[in-house]
PDB file of N, CA and C in Angstrom:
ATOM      1  N   UNK A   1      84.592  98.355  88.105  1.00 34.00           N
ATOM      2  CA  UNK A   1      85.479  98.816  89.341  1.00 34.00           C
ATOM      3  C   UNK A   1      86.182  97.852  90.544  1.00 34.00           C
ATOM      4  N   UNK A   2      87.255  97.465  90.345  1.00 39.00           N
ATOM      5  CA  UNK A   2      88.019  96.979  91.306  1.00 39.00           C
ATOM      6  C   UNK A   2      88.786  97.708  92.696  1.00 39.00           C
ATOM      7  N   UNK A   3      89.327  96.944  93.106  1.00 42.00           N
ATOM      8  CA  UNK A   3      90.701  97.116  93.907  1.00 42.00           C
ATOM      9  C   UNK A   3      91.640  96.334  94.241  1.00 42.00           C
ATOM     10  N   UNK A   4      91.593  95.858  93.157  1.00 46.00           N
ATOM     11  CA  UNK A   4      92.611  94.490  93.654  1.00 46.00           C
ATOM     12  C   UNK A   4      93.362  94.404  92.275  1.00 46.00           C
ATOM     13  N   UNK A   5      94.521  94.464  93.204  1.00 49.00           N
ATOM     14  CA  UNK A   5      95.249  93.997  92.435  1.00 49.00           C
ATOM     15  C   UNK A   5      96.469  93.154  91.653  1.00 49.00           C
ATOM     16  N   UNK A   6      95.674  92.440  91.462  1.00 50.00           N
ATOM     17  CA  UNK A   6      96.019  90.950  90.409  1.00 50.00           C
ATOM     18  C   UNK A   6      95.396  90.984  89.778  1.00 50.00           C
ATOM     19  N   UNK A   7      95.742  90.115  88.684  1.00 53.00           N
ATOM     20  CA  UNK A   7      94.601  90.066  87.545  1.00 53.00           C
ATOM     21  C   UNK A   7      94.199  90.889  86.317  1.00 53.00           C
ATOM     22  N   UNK A   8      92.881  90.832  85.787  1.00 50.00           N
ATOM     23  CA  UNK A   8      91.869  91.270  84.417  1.00 50.00           C
ATOM     24  C   UNK A   8      92.438  92.206  85.415  1.00 50.00           C
ATOM     25  N   UNK A   9      92.937  93.492  84.393  1.00 47.00           N
ATOM     26  CA  UNK A   9      92.734  94.783  85.073  1.00 47.00           C
ATOM     27  C   UNK A   9      94.552  95.885  85.873  1.00 47.00           C
ATOM     28  N   UNK A  10      95.115  95.059  86.568  1.00 74.00           N
ATOM     29  CA  UNK A  10      95.799  95.347  87.236  1.00 74.00           C
ATOM     30  C   UNK A  10      96.714  96.339  85.763  1.00 74.00           C
ATOM     31  N   UNK A  11      96.149  96.065  84.822  1.00 76.00           N
ATOM     32  CA  UNK A  11      97.509  96.957  84.089  1.00 76.00           C
ATOM     33  C   UNK A  11      96.763  98.290  84.262  1.00 76.00           C
ATOM     34  N   UNK A  12      95.662  98.704  84.390  1.00 83.00           N
ATOM     35  CA  UNK A  12      95.228  99.545  84.700  1.00 83.00           C
ATOM     36  C   UNK A  12      94.726 100.591  86.082  1.00 83.00           C
ATOM     37  N   UNK A  13      95.833 100.185  87.069  1.00 90.00           N
ATOM     38  CA  UNK A  13      95.456 100.501  88.389  1.00 90.00           C
ATOM     39  C   UNK A  13      96.340 102.004  89.081  1.00 90.00           C
ATOM     40  N   UNK A  14      95.543 102.506  89.233  1.00 93.00           N
ATOM     41  CA  UNK A  14      95.882 103.689  89.411  1.00 93.00           C
ATOM     42  C   UNK A  14      95.784 104.581  90.817  1.00 93.00           C
ATOM     43  N   UNK A  15      95.929 103.223  91.675  1.00 93.00           N
ATOM     44  CA  UNK A  15      96.203 104.226  93.072  1.00 93.00           C
ATOM     45  C   UNK A  15      97.413 104.789  93.979  1.00 93.00           C
ATOM     46  N   UNK A  16      97.658 105.411  94.484  1.00 95.00           N
ATOM     47  CA  UNK A  16      98.377 105.389  94.908  1.00 95.00           C
ATOM     48  C   UNK A  16      99.584 105.585  96.079  1.00 95.00           C
ATOM     49  N   UNK A  17      99.620 103.593  96.696  1.00 96.00           N
ATOM     50  CA  UNK A  17     100.797 102.722  96.780  1.00 96.00           C
ATOM     51  C   UNK A  17     102.404 103.027  96.245  1.00 96.00           C
ATOM     52  N   UNK A  18     103.078 103.800  97.264  1.00 97.00           N
ATOM     53  CA  UNK A  18     104.256 103.872  96.566  1.00 97.00           C
ATOM     54  C   UNK A  18     105.362 102.614  97.142  1.00 97.00           C
ATOM     55  N   UNK A  19     105.468 102.131  98.026  1.00 97.00           N
ATOM     56  CA  UNK A  19     106.299 101.131  98.375  1.00 97.00           C
ATOM     57  C   UNK A  19     105.650  99.815  98.034  1.00 97.00           C
ATOM     58  N   UNK A  20     107.294  99.133  98.009  1.00 96.00           N
ATOM     59  CA  UNK A  20     107.178  97.892  97.711  1.00 96.00           C
ATOM     60  C   UNK A  20     107.520  96.281  99.443  1.00 96.00           C
ATOM     61  N   UNK A  21     107.102  95.382  99.745  1.00 90.00           N
ATOM     62  CA  UNK A  21     106.907  94.889 100.624  1.00 90.00           C
ATOM     63  C   UNK A  21     107.577  95.178 101.471  1.00 90.00           C
ATOM     64  N   UNK A  22     109.224  95.212 100.742  1.00 93.00           N
ATOM     65  CA  UNK A  22     110.041  95.349 102.612  1.00 93.00           C
ATOM     66  C   UNK A  22     109.905  96.736 102.293  1.00 93.00           C
ATOM     67  N   UNK A  23     108.898  97.286 102.005  1.00 94.00           N
ATOM     68  CA  UNK A  23     108.897  98.933 102.602  1.00 94.00           C
ATOM     69  C   UNK A  23     109.866 100.606 102.164  1.00 94.00           C
ATOM     70  N   UNK A  24     110.497  99.460 100.884  1.00 96.00           N
ATOM     71  CA  UNK A  24     111.518 100.522 100.258  1.00 96.00           C
ATOM     72  C   UNK A  24     110.282 101.363  99.337  1.00 96.00           C
ATOM     73  N   UNK A  25     110.651 102.749  98.798  1.00 98.00           N
ATOM     74  CA  UNK A  25     110.326 103.985  98.530  1.00 98.00           C
ATOM     75  C   UNK A  25     110.826 103.907  97.366  1.00 98.00           C
ATOM     76  N   UNK A  26     109.053 103.825  95.760  1.00 98.00           N
ATOM     77  CA  UNK A  26     109.156 104.051  94.778  1.00 98.00           C
ATOM     78  C   UNK A  26     110.264 105.102  94.949  1.00 98.00           C
ATOM     79  N   UNK A  27     110.885 105.522  92.875  1.00 99.00           N
ATOM     80  CA  UNK A  27     111.726 106.082  92.208  1.00 99.00           C
ATOM     81  C   UNK A  27     110.509 107.417  91.695  1.00 99.00           C
ATOM     82  N   UNK A  28     110.501 108.120  91.525  1.00 99.00           N
ATOM     83  CA  UNK A  28     109.813 108.835  90.263  1.00 99.00           C
ATOM     84  C   UNK A  28     109.771 108.677  89.536  1.00 99.00           C
ATOM     85  N   UNK A  29     108.847 108.336  88.246  1.00 99.00           N
ATOM     86  CA  UNK A  29     108.331 108.232  87.013  1.00 99.00           C
ATOM     87  C   UNK A  29     109.819 108.956  86.092  1.00 99.00           C
ATOM     88  N   UNK A  30     110.103 109.889  86.221  1.00 98.00           N
ATOM     89  CA  UNK A  30     109.993 110.729  86.366  1.00 98.00           C
ATOM     90  C   UNK A  30     112.427 111.166  86.718  1.00 98.00           C
ATOM     91  N   UNK A  31     112.359 110.583  87.078  1.00 98.00           N
ATOM     92  CA  UNK A  31     113.858 110.300  87.925  1.00 98.00           C
ATOM     93  C   UNK A  31     115.112 110.677  87.013  1.00 98.00           C
ATOM     94  N   UNK A  32     115.801 111.247  87.221  1.00 97.00           N
ATOM     95  CA  UNK A  32     116.832 110.863  85.597  1.00 97.00           C
ATOM     96  C   UNK A  32     117.794 109.692  85.566  1.00 97.00           C
ATOM     97  N   UNK A  33     118.012 108.736  86.833  1.00 97.00           N
ATOM     98  CA  UNK A  33     117.938 107.705  86.871  1.00 97.00           C
ATOM     99  C   UNK A  33     117.529 106.373  86.381  1.00 97.00           C
ATOM    100  N   UNK A  34     116.584 106.687  85.946  1.00 98.00           N
ATOM    101  CA  UNK A  34     115.651 106.141  84.728  1.00 98.00           C
ATOM    102  C   UNK A  34     115.321 106.058  83.456  1.00 98.00           C
ATOM    103  N   UNK A  35     116.556 107.198  82.912  1.00 96.00           N
ATOM    104  CA  UNK A  35     116.427 107.782  81.428  1.00 96.00           C
ATOM    105  C   UNK A  35     117.291 106.007  80.696  1.00 96.00           C
ATOM    106  N   UNK A  36     117.891 105.814  81.946  1.00 96.00           N
ATOM    107  CA  UNK A  36     118.185 104.555  80.184  1.00 96.00           C
ATOM    108  C   UNK A  36     117.319 103.328  80.296  1.00 96.00           C
ATOM    109  N   UNK A  37     116.019 103.365  81.003  1.00 97.00           N
ATOM    110  CA  UNK A  37     115.609 102.198  81.069  1.00 97.00           C
ATOM    111  C   UNK A  37     114.077 102.512  79.618  1.00 97.00           C
ATOM    112  N   UNK A  38     113.729 101.324  79.457  1.00 96.00           N
ATOM    113  CA  UNK A  38     112.674 101.760  78.829  1.00 96.00           C
ATOM    114  C   UNK A  38     110.930 102.726  79.247  1.00 96.00           C
ATOM    115  N   UNK A  39     111.098 101.862  80.744  1.00 98.00           N
ATOM    116  CA  UNK A  39     109.377 102.186  80.672  1.00 98.00           C
ATOM    117  C   UNK A  39     110.013 103.623  81.548  1.00 98.00           C
ATOM    118  N   UNK A  40     109.535 105.097  81.846  1.00 98.00           N
ATOM    119  CA  UNK A  40     109.757 105.922  82.287  1.00 98.00           C
ATOM    120  C   UNK A  40     108.796 107.190  81.741  1.00 98.00           C
ATOM    121  N   UNK A  41     108.526 108.198  82.365  1.00 98.00           N
ATOM    122  CA  UNK A  41     107.619 109.226  82.029  1.00 98.00           C
ATOM    123  C   UNK A  41     107.869 110.085  81.006  1.00 98.00           C
ATOM    124  N   UNK A  42     108.891 109.791  80.275  1.00 97.00           N
ATOM    125  CA  UNK A  42     109.770 110.199  79.468  1.00 97.00           C
ATOM    126  C   UNK A  42     109.394 109.186  77.690  1.00 97.00           C
ATOM    127  N   UNK A  43     108.999 108.277  78.601  1.00 96.00           N
ATOM    128  CA  UNK A  43     108.448 107.456  77.185  1.00 96.00           C
ATOM    129  C   UNK A  43     107.017 107.794  75.957  1.00 96.00           C
ATOM    130  N   UNK A  44     106.978 107.085  75.172  1.00 95.00           N
ATOM    131  CA  UNK A  44     106.229 107.316  74.775  1.00 95.00           C
ATOM    132  C   UNK A  44     104.347 106.722  75.258  1.00 95.00           C
ATOM    133  N   UNK A  45     103.360 108.047  74.956  1.00 94.00           N
ATOM    134  CA  UNK A  45     102.426 108.142  76.133  1.00 94.00           C
ATOM    135  C   UNK A  45     103.042 107.708  77.080  1.00 94.00           C
ATOM    136  N   UNK A  46     103.661 107.951  77.947  1.00 97.00           N
ATOM    137  CA  UNK A  46     103.588 107.096  79.797  1.00 97.00           C
ATOM    138  C   UNK A  46     101.883 107.682  80.267  1.00 97.00           C
ATOM    139  N   UNK A  47     101.288 109.119  79.813  1.00 95.00           N
ATOM    140  CA  UNK A  47     100.010 109.012  80.073  1.00 95.00           C
ATOM    141  C   UNK A  47      99.033 107.803  80.194  1.00 95.00           C
ATOM    142  N   UNK A  48      99.177 108.034  79.144  1.00 95.00           N
ATOM    143  CA  UNK A  48      98.560 106.429  78.916  1.00 95.00           C
ATOM    144  C   UNK A  48      98.341 104.986  79.890  1.00 95.00           C
ATOM    145  N   UNK A  49      99.378 105.354  80.225  1.00 95.00           N
ATOM    146  CA  UNK A  49      99.639 104.340  81.268  1.00 95.00           C
ATOM    147  C   UNK A  49      99.860 104.548  82.694  1.00 95.00           C
ATOM    148  N   UNK A  50      99.467 105.643  82.647  1.00 96.00           N
ATOM    149  CA  UNK A  50      99.391 106.920  84.476  1.00 96.00           C
ATOM    150  C   UNK A  50     100.765 106.916  84.909  1.00 96.00           C
ATOM    151  N   UNK A  51     101.988 106.581  83.876  1.00 97.00           N
ATOM    152  CA  UNK A  51     103.002 107.753  84.526  1.00 97.00           C
ATOM    153  C   UNK A  51     103.610 108.836  84.521  1.00 97.00           C
ATOM    154  N   UNK A  52     103.935 109.445  85.220  1.00 97.00           N
ATOM    155  CA  UNK A  52     104.090 110.489  84.818  1.00 97.00           C
ATOM    156  C   UNK A  52     105.187 111.554  86.427  1.00 97.00           C
ATOM    157  N   UNK A  53     104.752 112.451  87.004  1.00 98.00           N
ATOM    158  CA  UNK A  53     105.784 113.351  87.359  1.00 98.00           C
ATOM    159  C   UNK A  53     104.734 112.602  89.160  1.00 98.00           C
ATOM    160  N   UNK A  54     105.134 111.683  89.567  1.00 98.00           N
ATOM    161  CA  UNK A  54     105.148 110.963  90.754  1.00 98.00           C
ATOM    162  C   UNK A  54     105.880 109.680  90.620  1.00 98.00           C
ATOM    163  N   UNK A  55     105.719 109.116  92.769  1.00 98.00           N
ATOM    164  CA  UNK A  55     106.607 107.130  91.981  1.00 98.00           C
ATOM    165  C   UNK A  55     105.244 106.808  93.511  1.00 98.00           C
ATOM    166  N   UNK A  56     103.800 106.720  92.014  1.00 98.00           N
ATOM    167  CA  UNK A  56     102.756 106.064  92.408  1.00 98.00           C
ATOM    168  C   UNK A  56     102.949 103.967  92.091  1.00 98.00           C
ATOM    169  N   UNK A  57     103.147 102.995  92.419  1.00 97.00           N
ATOM    170  CA  UNK A  57     103.505 101.588  91.733  1.00 97.00           C
ATOM    171  C   UNK A  57     102.134 101.911  90.360  1.00 97.00           C
ATOM    172  N   UNK A  58     102.556 101.168  89.112  1.00 97.00           N
ATOM    173  CA  UNK A  58     101.700 101.310  87.858  1.00 97.00           C
ATOM    174  C   UNK A  58     102.240 100.040  87.357  1.00 97.00           C
ATOM    175  N   UNK A  59     101.747  99.653  86.125  1.00 96.00           N
ATOM    176  CA  UNK A  59     102.247  98.535  85.702  1.00 96.00           C
ATOM    177  C   UNK A  59     102.173  98.628  84.329  1.00 96.00           C
ATOM    178  N   UNK A  60     102.181  99.332  83.697  1.00 95.00           N
ATOM    179  CA  UNK A  60     102.406  99.604  82.850  1.00 95.00           C
ATOM    180  C   UNK A  60     102.946  98.702  81.485  1.00 95.00           C
ATOM    181  N   UNK A  61     103.923  97.599  81.373  1.00 94.00           N
ATOM    182  CA  UNK A  61     103.598  96.702  80.733  1.00 94.00           C
ATOM    183  C   UNK A  61     103.225  94.825  81.426  1.00 94.00           C
ATOM    184  N   UNK A  62     102.228  94.913  81.169  1.00 93.00           N
ATOM    185  CA  UNK A  62     101.090  94.055  81.418  1.00 93.00           C
ATOM    186  C   UNK A  62     101.433  92.862  82.911  1.00 93.00           C
ATOM    187  N   UNK A  63     102.396  93.270  83.655  1.00 93.00           N
ATOM    188  CA  UNK A  63     103.121  92.480  84.770  1.00 93.00           C
ATOM    189  C   UNK A  63     101.461  92.153  85.687  1.00 93.00           C
ATOM    190  N   UNK A  64     102.777  91.016  86.812  1.00 91.00           N
ATOM    191  CA  UNK A  64     101.541  89.895  87.338  1.00 91.00           C
ATOM    192  C   UNK A  64     100.625  90.990  88.373  1.00 91.00           C
ATOM    193  N   UNK A  65     100.806  91.893  88.327  1.00 92.00           N
ATOM    194  CA  UNK A  65     100.525  93.356  89.622  1.00 92.00           C
ATOM    195  C   UNK A  65     101.847  94.138  89.560  1.00 92.00           C
ATOM    196  N   UNK A  66     100.732  95.650  90.420  1.00 95.00           N
ATOM    197  CA  UNK A  66     101.508  96.787  89.919  1.00 95.00           C
ATOM    198  C   UNK A  66     102.542  96.494  90.472  1.00 95.00           C
ATOM    199  N   UNK A  67     104.333  97.205  89.944  1.00 96.00           N
ATOM    200  CA  UNK A  67     105.786  97.255  90.591  1.00 96.00           C
ATOM    201  C   UNK A  67     106.282  99.146  89.987  1.00 96.00           C
ATOM    202  N   UNK A  68     107.014  99.358  90.489  1.00 98.00           N
ATOM    203  CA  UNK A  68     108.176 100.083  90.560  1.00 98.00           C
ATOM    204  C   UNK A  68     109.815  99.934  90.756  1.00 98.00           C
ATOM    205  N   UNK A  69     110.330 101.165  90.842  1.00 98.00           N
ATOM    206  CA  UNK A  69     111.265 101.380  90.156  1.00 98.00           C
ATOM    207  C   UNK A  69     111.580 101.847  92.107  1.00 98.00           C
ATOM    208  N   UNK A  70     113.162 101.088  92.340  1.00 98.00           N
ATOM    209  CA  UNK A  70     113.151 101.557  93.318  1.00 98.00           C
ATOM    210  C   UNK A  70     115.977 101.419  92.956  1.00 98.00           C
ATOM    211  N   UNK A  71     116.047 102.455  94.607  1.00 97.00           N
ATOM    212  CA  UNK A  71     117.302 102.233  94.410  1.00 97.00           C
ATOM    213  C   UNK A  71     117.603 101.129  95.441  1.00 97.00           C
ATOM    214  N   UNK A  72     118.539 100.740  95.045  1.00 94.00           N
ATOM    215  CA  UNK A  72     119.077  99.632  96.004  1.00 94.00           C
ATOM    216  C   UNK A  72     120.886  99.900  95.980  1.00 94.00           C
ATOM    217  N   UNK A  73     121.564  99.689  97.107  1.00 94.00           N
ATOM    218  CA  UNK A  73     122.547 100.743  96.838  1.00 94.00           C
ATOM    219  C   UNK A  73     123.585 100.395  95.438  1.00 94.00           C
ATOM    220  N   UNK A  74     122.312 102.189  94.871  1.00 94.00           N
ATOM    221  CA  UNK A  74     122.868 102.826  93.483  1.00 94.00           C
ATOM    222  C   UNK A  74     123.203 101.781  93.240  1.00 94.00           C
ATOM    223  N   UNK A  75     121.760 101.056  92.640  1.00 97.00           N
ATOM    224  CA  UNK A  75     121.596 101.165  91.807  1.00 97.00           C
ATOM    225  C   UNK A  75     120.165 100.632  90.715  1.00 97.00           C
ATOM    226  N   UNK A  76     119.986 100.516  89.982  1.00 98.00           N
ATOM    227  CA  UNK A  76     118.033 100.671  89.664  1.00 98.00           C
ATOM    228  C   UNK A  76     117.610  99.477  89.151  1.00 98.00           C
ATOM    229  N   UNK A  77     116.322  98.543  89.811  1.00 98.00           N
ATOM    230  CA  UNK A  77     116.412  97.745  90.391  1.00 98.00           C
ATOM    231  C   UNK A  77     114.574  98.310  89.789  1.00 98.00           C
ATOM    232  N   UNK A  78     113.511  97.366  90.310  1.00 97.00           N
ATOM    233  CA  UNK A  78     111.991  96.824  90.054  1.00 97.00           C
ATOM    234  C   UNK A  78     111.656  95.918  91.038  1.00 97.00           C
ATOM    235  N   UNK A  79     110.448  96.210  91.963  1.00 96.00           N
ATOM    236  CA  UNK A  79     110.269  95.243  92.182  1.00 96.00           C
ATOM    237  C   UNK A  79     108.400  95.300  91.966  1.00 96.00           C
ATOM    238  N   UNK A  80     107.920  94.141  92.719  1.00 95.00           N
ATOM    239  CA  UNK A  80     106.300  94.822  92.893  1.00 95.00           C
ATOM    240  C   UNK A  80     106.053  95.376  94.176  1.00 95.00           C
ATOM    241  N   UNK A  81     105.404  95.604  94.289  1.00 96.00           N
ATOM    242  CA  UNK A  81     104.770  96.737  95.289  1.00 96.00           C
ATOM    243  C   UNK A  81     103.490  96.331  95.984  1.00 96.00           C
ATOM    244  N   UNK A  82     103.820  97.249  97.643  1.00 92.00           N
ATOM    245  CA  UNK A  82     102.894  96.474  98.299  1.00 92.00           C
ATOM    246  C   UNK A  82     101.757  96.325  98.070  1.00 92.00           C
ATOM    247  N   UNK A  83     100.600  96.596  97.437  1.00 89.00           N
ATOM    248  CA  UNK A  83      99.518  96.937  96.776  1.00 89.00           C
ATOM    249  C   UNK A  83      98.395  95.039  97.915  1.00 89.00           C
ATOM    250  N   UNK A  84      97.778  95.686  98.968  1.00 76.00           N
ATOM    251  CA  UNK A  84      96.760  94.442  99.770  1.00 76.00           C
ATOM    252  C   UNK A  84      95.028  94.710  98.114  1.00 76.00           C
ATOM    253  N   UNK A  85      94.780  93.499  98.467  1.00 69.00           N
ATOM    254  CA  UNK A  85      93.586  93.557  97.948  1.00 69.00           C
ATOM    255  C   UNK A  85      92.493  94.254  98.805  1.00 69.00           C
ATOM    256  N   UNK A  86      91.343  95.279  97.653  1.00 58.00           N
ATOM    257  CA  UNK A  86      90.586  96.259  98.742  1.00 58.00           C
ATOM    258  C   UNK A  86      90.998  96.967  99.265  1.00 58.00           C
ATOM    259  N   UNK A  87      92.593  97.388  98.882  1.00 50.00           N
ATOM    260  CA  UNK A  87      93.242  98.639  99.513  1.00 50.00           C
ATOM    261  C   UNK A  87      92.021  99.421  99.635  1.00 50.00           C
ATOM    262  N   UNK A  88      92.131 100.953  99.727  1.00 48.00           N
ATOM    263  CA  UNK A  88      91.077 102.386 100.141  1.00 48.00           C
ATOM    264  C   UNK A  88      92.549 103.151  99.438  1.00 48.00           C
ATOM    265  N   UNK A  89      93.784 103.400  99.585  1.00 48.00           N
ATOM    266  CA  UNK A  89      94.213 103.629  98.966  1.00 48.00           C
ATOM    267  C   UNK A  89      95.139 103.522  97.147  1.00 48.00           C
ATOM    268  N   UNK A  90      93.995 102.074  97.041  1.00 49.00           N
ATOM    269  CA  UNK A  90      94.451 102.352  95.293  1.00 49.00           C
ATOM    270  C   UNK A  90      92.868 101.496  93.934  1.00 49.00           C
ATOM    271  N   UNK A  91      93.136 101.478  93.405  1.00 52.00           N
ATOM    272  CA  UNK A  91      92.167 101.338  92.428  1.00 52.00           C
ATOM    273  C   UNK A  91      92.455 100.890  91.115  1.00 52.00           C
ATOM    274  N   UNK A  92      91.547 100.122  90.741  1.00 50.00           N
ATOM    275  CA  UNK A  92      91.960  99.437  89.016  1.00 50.00           C
ATOM    276  C   UNK A  92      90.267  99.442  88.702  1.00 50.00           C
ATOM    277  N   UNK A  93      90.967 100.486  87.014  1.00 49.00           N
ATOM    278  CA  UNK A  93      89.686 100.218  85.909  1.00 49.00           C
ATOM    279  C   UNK A  93      90.117  99.539  85.075  1.00 49.00           C
ATOM    280  N   UNK A  94      88.936  99.118  84.808  1.00 45.00           N
ATOM    281  CA  UNK A  94      88.611  97.951  83.893  1.00 45.00           C
ATOM    282  C   UNK A  94      88.060  99.352  82.755  1.00 45.00           C
ATOM    283  N   UNK A  95      88.673  98.715  81.578  1.00 40.00           N
ATOM    284  CA  UNK A  95      88.032  99.699  80.520  1.00 40.00           C
ATOM    285  C   UNK A  95      87.691  98.410  79.614  1.00 40.00           C
ATOM    286  N   UNK A  96      87.338  97.787  80.322  1.00 38.00           N
ATOM    287  CA  UNK A  96      86.669  96.613  79.335  1.00 38.00           C
ATOM    288  C   UNK A  96      85.081  97.005  79.051  1.00 38.00           C
TER     289      UNK A  96
END
């Protein structure tokens, strides 16, 4: 297990970080604002990606690091989260 947010294993990040680098707070994955987006708490197998009734950063699509959705001027956007290497608020689990 590693706390590092990037590289191998970041797909399985299960920490508690819920903010972007600029300090914006993530939307909850079960927000109705996300119903038209392919990745949300209502998608098939959401639990296996760590997505549910919370707003913690996740990496369900294997991007370079964990991310989340935010609202910016009433528009839903996504961006990478502010996860520092070896932070105490997050962890990565490698299942290989």
